[in-house]
Amino acid sequence: MSEIIETEKNPLIRIEHISKVYEMGVEKVYAIRDISINIYKNEYLAIMGPSGSGKSTLMNILGCLDTPTSGLYHFTGLDVSDMDDNELAGIRNKEIGFVFQTFNLLPRASSLKNVELPLVYGGVSSSLRKEKAMATLTDVGLGDRAHHKPNELSGGQRQRVAIARALVTNPSIILADEPTGNLDTKTGEDLMILFNSLWQKGNTIIIVTHEEFIARHAHRIIRLRDGLIESEEVNPNPTYSLMKN
Amino acid sequence: MALTALYANKLRSFLASLGVVIGISFVILMGWALDGLDHAMADAFKALGADMLYVDKWDWAGGRRWDLIRQRKPITIEQGKELVERLQTPELAYMYSNAHRANFKCKDKAFTGISVNGTGWQHSQTPMGSILEGRHFSIFEAQQSARVAVIGYNVNAKIFPEGGAIGTLLKINGIDFTIIGVAKKQGTAFFDFLDNEVHIPFGAFIKIFGRERSVGISVKAGSEENMERVKSEIRGLMRSIRNLKPNQEDDFSINELKAFDEILNEMRKYIWGAGIGMTILSFIVGIIGIMNIMFVSVTERTKEIGIRKAIGARKSSIWYQFIIESSVLCIAGSIFSLILCSIIVYLAATFLPDYWPKADLLSPYLPYQLLFIASIVSIFVGIIAGLVPAIRAANLDPVDALRYE
Ligand SMILES: Nc1ncnc2c1ncn2[C@@H]1O[C@H](COP(=O)(O)OP(=O)(O)OP(=O)(O)O)[C@@H](O)[C@H]1O
Ligand SMILES: [Mg+2]
């Protein structure tokens, strides 16, 4: 897989020397100090590191939820640092699929409604919305749970709904911040099978995790410490947890 | 989506919109009361004839120049007669005079609160002289100063609750009159004194109450268009009859029913004055209540706002969501007020007149324009109250909002 990284010319994401500083009174907290990464199309990247090392901060910046204090961020060649709130909302809506550790589904809405929501903000018509949301739910194996509310689903099922919501707009990249953090090992492993199949279909995936065996599914692993990249390794032998068929 | 959140907190939403409910109820009930007044006025115009003019020493609307009016010389019978004879333009003209204190006796019982109206036979040709039972007096009876009487509706109801007025004797200041007719009900609410009168021929009136009283002249213009022409003719004739010099002011008044408009407008002011203060107050309370609940709602749903922003909601989408929510809250409040007021109004119009007869001018239904006003006002209040909370929600930082527990 290392050939892909070297031969691809234009990265999907290019960040250079970005930092994020929080001012706590007189004290300055450096959540990330100086990070530069290129991420290419159809990459499968894992970000690891101890708690507080800046993983979530980095993901939020990559996902256009947050803006860096300094540094450069190009997304598909566009300078994100120049964009206003509405343009960022548009990028988040169309180009980025977020998956969170705590699922972050709307508790009062059904699976289908949750998956439809990005399309609502994307201005898609009601009938097309339903159709796409239903198809995506079926893709993640939850076609029969469309009208269930989150509290009627298991943790693994909730995370699948969240993944369907991330996928439904057909984004350029999927960002998952500890997606298996609230799941047991078996359910987490099942979820990784889903991620692997998404990658095989051509999706670009970045996943934050604490667990080595989860990270082993990715093809490149970046380790952070104190807001800096501590190491970057290519995983020559990713785990293919595909179901035997 | 906005609606589900409201529905989940029914009781809280209801309490929050209570101020708005009260405010809108005030507006509606005020509008309803004013509408009742307008109807009363329109009814009175119809009953009394909008084309009637009353030439009199007294001015119906003139509270202001009371001292001057008191000093006017009475209009004598001769002056009245001359005016009646010389008038060309009106349909009818005849003299009248009133006595408010007279002794009444009927069936060996004495009554007060009844006034005597000495009038011409032409009275029967005006709406006020329309007869419910029996007949009015004839030209002949009028010329003969016959001792016959037409009693007002309330007089009949009081003295003859079981009927049988016609043919009965009535003593006015000790003199016997035969009741020949009962007049139809004239006044609604503010004109009910008209139903407390007894009408007798003008000549008979003079014999009892003397010739010194100031008389008045009733003039029926014939149509409302004719009013101004008739008025100027009356004015010219009266000034010459009363020998007024060109620089002297009129020493008589030409009264018309429009004078009551002024009295009515006065009442209108009182209703608004009392109502508007309370209304503004309750709307302020209402806006604060809704605003407060919206702030609570924004705080409670910080996480939800974060999620929506993370998946691409623009500021304006979030803003709309909360503005719609607070407007719906207010519209629900106004619908509730409308239902509440409809019930109040129906009950008031049905049962209040039993205790307070003047309330019979009230309609049991709300005027439909009020529904329109109430919805506009409630949407307006909803937007005002939701504005600041909605802006706060729209400006939340997505990362902070997502981290909120
Ligand atoms: N809003 C904030 N204000 C102040 N400091 C912050 C804020 N957000 C993050 N930080 C700090 O930035 C640093 C990085 O936080 P971040 O959440 O990125 O860590 P993480 O690697 O995701 O940790 P974990 O594995 O526990 O999720 C931490 O020291 C944290 O305290
Ligand atoms: Mg984190």
XYZ file of C-alpha atoms in Angstrom, chain A:
245
model
C 0.000 0.000 0.000
C 2.953 2.313 0.489
C 3.152 2.815 -3.285
C -0.190 4.601 -3.272
C 1.043 7.196 -0.810
C 4.109 7.912 -2.887
C 2.541 8.009 -6.323
C -0.632 10.014 -5.513
C 0.030 13.610 -6.537
C -2.678 15.733 -4.948
C -3.580 14.890 -1.393
C -7.240 15.018 -0.337
C -6.147 16.743 2.844
C -2.975 18.737 3.350
C -2.210 20.268 6.733
C 1.038 22.085 7.413
C 2.344 23.232 10.773
C -1.047 23.568 12.351
C -1.459 24.333 16.033
C -4.404 24.794 18.352
C -3.973 26.907 21.449
C -6.526 27.376 24.226
C -6.087 30.422 26.385
C -7.008 29.526 29.957
C -6.670 32.907 31.614
C -2.972 33.751 31.382
C -2.006 30.150 30.751
C -1.832 28.820 27.222
C -2.778 25.181 26.572
C -1.311 23.722 23.394
C -3.775 21.023 22.343
C -1.686 20.483 19.206
C 1.610 22.202 18.545
C 2.946 21.622 15.077
C 1.417 18.927 12.947
C 1.761 18.376 9.209
C 0.068 15.472 7.432
C -1.019 14.641 3.907
C -3.954 12.304 3.490
C -4.734 10.779 0.119
C -7.867 9.422 -1.404
C -8.826 5.906 -0.268
C -6.357 5.963 2.570
C -7.081 4.108 5.798
C -5.347 5.948 8.601
C -5.315 5.360 12.344
C -4.387 8.027 14.883
C -3.229 6.829 18.306
C -1.796 8.410 21.379
C -2.328 8.830 25.100
C -5.262 10.729 26.496
C -4.862 14.462 26.065
C -2.341 14.135 23.278
C -4.558 16.111 20.860
C -6.254 13.375 18.800
C -9.773 14.753 19.061
C -8.562 18.293 18.504
C -6.861 17.182 15.312
C -9.945 15.287 14.155
C -12.174 18.310 14.794
C -9.885 20.454 12.703
C -9.743 17.862 9.926
C -13.556 17.682 10.060
C -13.938 21.486 9.776
C -15.696 21.589 13.151
C -12.868 23.634 14.538
C -10.283 25.974 13.062
C -6.552 25.852 13.814
C -4.892 28.717 15.655
C -2.143 28.748 13.067
C -1.031 26.691 10.097
C -2.409 25.742 6.731
C -5.313 23.481 5.898
C -6.197 22.533 2.336
C -9.153 20.274 1.696
C -9.400 18.974 -1.887
C -7.200 21.912 -2.831
C -9.444 24.509 -1.127
C -8.078 26.704 1.627
C -10.343 25.951 4.556
C -8.824 28.629 6.805
C -10.409 31.249 4.537
C -13.940 29.907 4.799
C -16.811 31.426 6.769
C -19.202 29.499 9.003
C -21.692 28.740 6.257
C -19.060 27.438 3.844
C -17.643 25.231 6.607
C -21.151 23.930 7.328
C -21.475 23.098 3.641
C -18.148 21.176 3.642
C -19.174 19.272 6.786
C -22.477 18.440 5.195
C -21.260 17.242 1.800
C -17.639 16.192 2.179
C -17.252 14.868 5.701
C -18.871 12.028 7.588
C -18.367 12.117 11.336
C -18.629 9.100 13.640
C -18.377 9.758 17.374
C -17.524 7.627 20.377
C -20.891 8.415 21.994
C -22.867 7.915 18.743
C -24.497 11.375 19.012
C -27.837 10.389 17.541
C -30.925 12.530 18.136
C -32.700 10.551 20.855
C -36.276 11.382 19.835
C -35.842 10.619 16.142
C -36.014 7.197 14.492
C -32.973 5.642 12.802
C -34.353 6.687 9.449
C -34.873 10.303 10.545
C -31.386 10.418 12.018
C -29.862 9.183 8.786
C -31.993 11.607 6.772
C -30.870 14.647 8.737
C -27.681 15.498 6.765
C -29.774 15.340 3.598
C -32.304 17.736 5.145
C -29.515 20.269 5.614
C -28.234 19.445 2.139
C -31.591 20.473 0.679
C -32.488 17.045 -0.717
C -36.169 16.441 -1.463
C -38.183 14.453 1.029
C -38.767 11.394 -1.139
C -35.176 11.120 -2.335
C -34.053 11.595 1.269
C -36.096 8.638 2.485
C -34.902 6.495 -0.355
C -31.203 7.262 0.208
C -31.446 6.964 3.984
C -33.193 3.616 3.701
C -30.613 2.298 1.217
C -27.741 3.373 3.470
C -29.343 1.824 6.539
C -29.704 -1.415 4.574
C -26.023 -1.203 3.595
C -24.977 -1.150 7.246
C -27.317 -4.069 7.958
C -30.100 -2.157 9.725
C -32.824 -2.117 7.069
C -35.196 -3.694 9.554
C -34.512 -1.159 12.294
C -35.423 1.989 10.345
C -38.296 2.984 12.617
C -36.620 2.210 15.902
C -35.462 5.020 18.134
C -31.869 4.994 19.459
C -32.935 3.786 22.913
C -34.491 0.720 21.278
C -31.162 -0.282 19.694
C -27.994 -1.905 21.013
C -24.743 0.059 21.174
C -23.399 -1.601 18.057
C -26.622 -0.897 16.189
C -26.574 2.735 17.272
C -23.045 3.096 15.966
C -24.141 1.556 12.667
C -26.931 4.145 12.430
C -24.306 6.825 13.100
C -22.121 5.353 10.343
C -25.083 5.317 7.969
C -25.668 8.984 8.806
C -22.006 9.700 8.038
C -22.185 7.809 4.744
C -25.526 8.984 3.420
C -24.204 12.132 1.723
C -21.466 10.098 0.065
C -18.666 12.171 1.648
C -15.014 12.393 0.584
C -13.796 11.254 3.974
C -15.024 9.472 7.080
C -13.664 10.638 10.421
C -14.259 8.293 13.352
C -13.176 9.403 16.839
C -12.930 6.254 18.993
C -15.928 4.633 17.298
C -15.441 1.406 19.259
C -14.732 3.131 22.578
C -18.193 2.456 23.959
C -18.566 -1.043 22.514
C -17.445 -4.458 23.709
C -14.625 -6.232 21.865
C -16.864 -8.451 19.750
C -19.146 -5.605 18.668
C -16.104 -3.422 18.021
C -14.637 -6.120 15.832
C -17.911 -6.360 13.850
C -17.809 -2.623 13.339
C -14.242 -2.839 12.010
C -15.475 -5.316 9.406
C -17.914 -2.628 8.287
C -15.125 -0.037 8.097
C -12.966 -2.423 6.100
C -15.739 -2.972 3.584
C -16.273 0.791 3.328
C -12.579 1.195 2.564
C -12.795 -1.528 -0.050
C -15.620 0.399 -1.713
C -13.249 3.336 -2.098
C -13.913 5.429 0.996
C -11.187 7.381 2.774
C -11.149 6.634 6.489
C -9.430 8.192 9.494
C -9.950 6.469 12.793
C -8.828 7.504 16.279
C -8.336 4.662 18.722
C -6.605 3.669 21.929
C -6.452 0.039 21.033
C -3.626 -1.491 19.097
C -5.735 -4.264 17.547
C -8.200 -1.722 16.184
C -5.408 0.406 14.791
C -3.952 -2.671 13.093
C -6.828 -2.533 10.575
C -5.460 0.704 9.167
C -2.690 0.961 6.587
C -0.888 3.839 8.224
C -0.658 4.593 11.931
C 0.236 8.034 13.320
C 1.043 8.350 17.011
C 0.653 11.677 18.797
C 2.182 12.835 22.064
C 1.740 16.272 23.636
C 0.316 17.730 20.464
C 3.155 16.534 18.239
C 3.561 13.577 15.897
C 5.665 11.086 17.807
C 5.900 8.468 15.088
C 4.377 7.504 11.775
C 4.439 3.950 10.509
C 3.094 2.110 7.533
C 1.289 -1.045 8.510
C 2.504 -3.599 6.004
C 0.068 -6.179 7.181
C -3.407 -4.752 7.927
C -5.944 -7.015 9.592
C -8.619 -8.052 7.171
C -11.480 -8.855 9.440
C -13.754 -9.560 6.548
C -16.450 -12.110 7.072
C -15.698 -15.373 5.474
C -18.165 -15.795 2.679
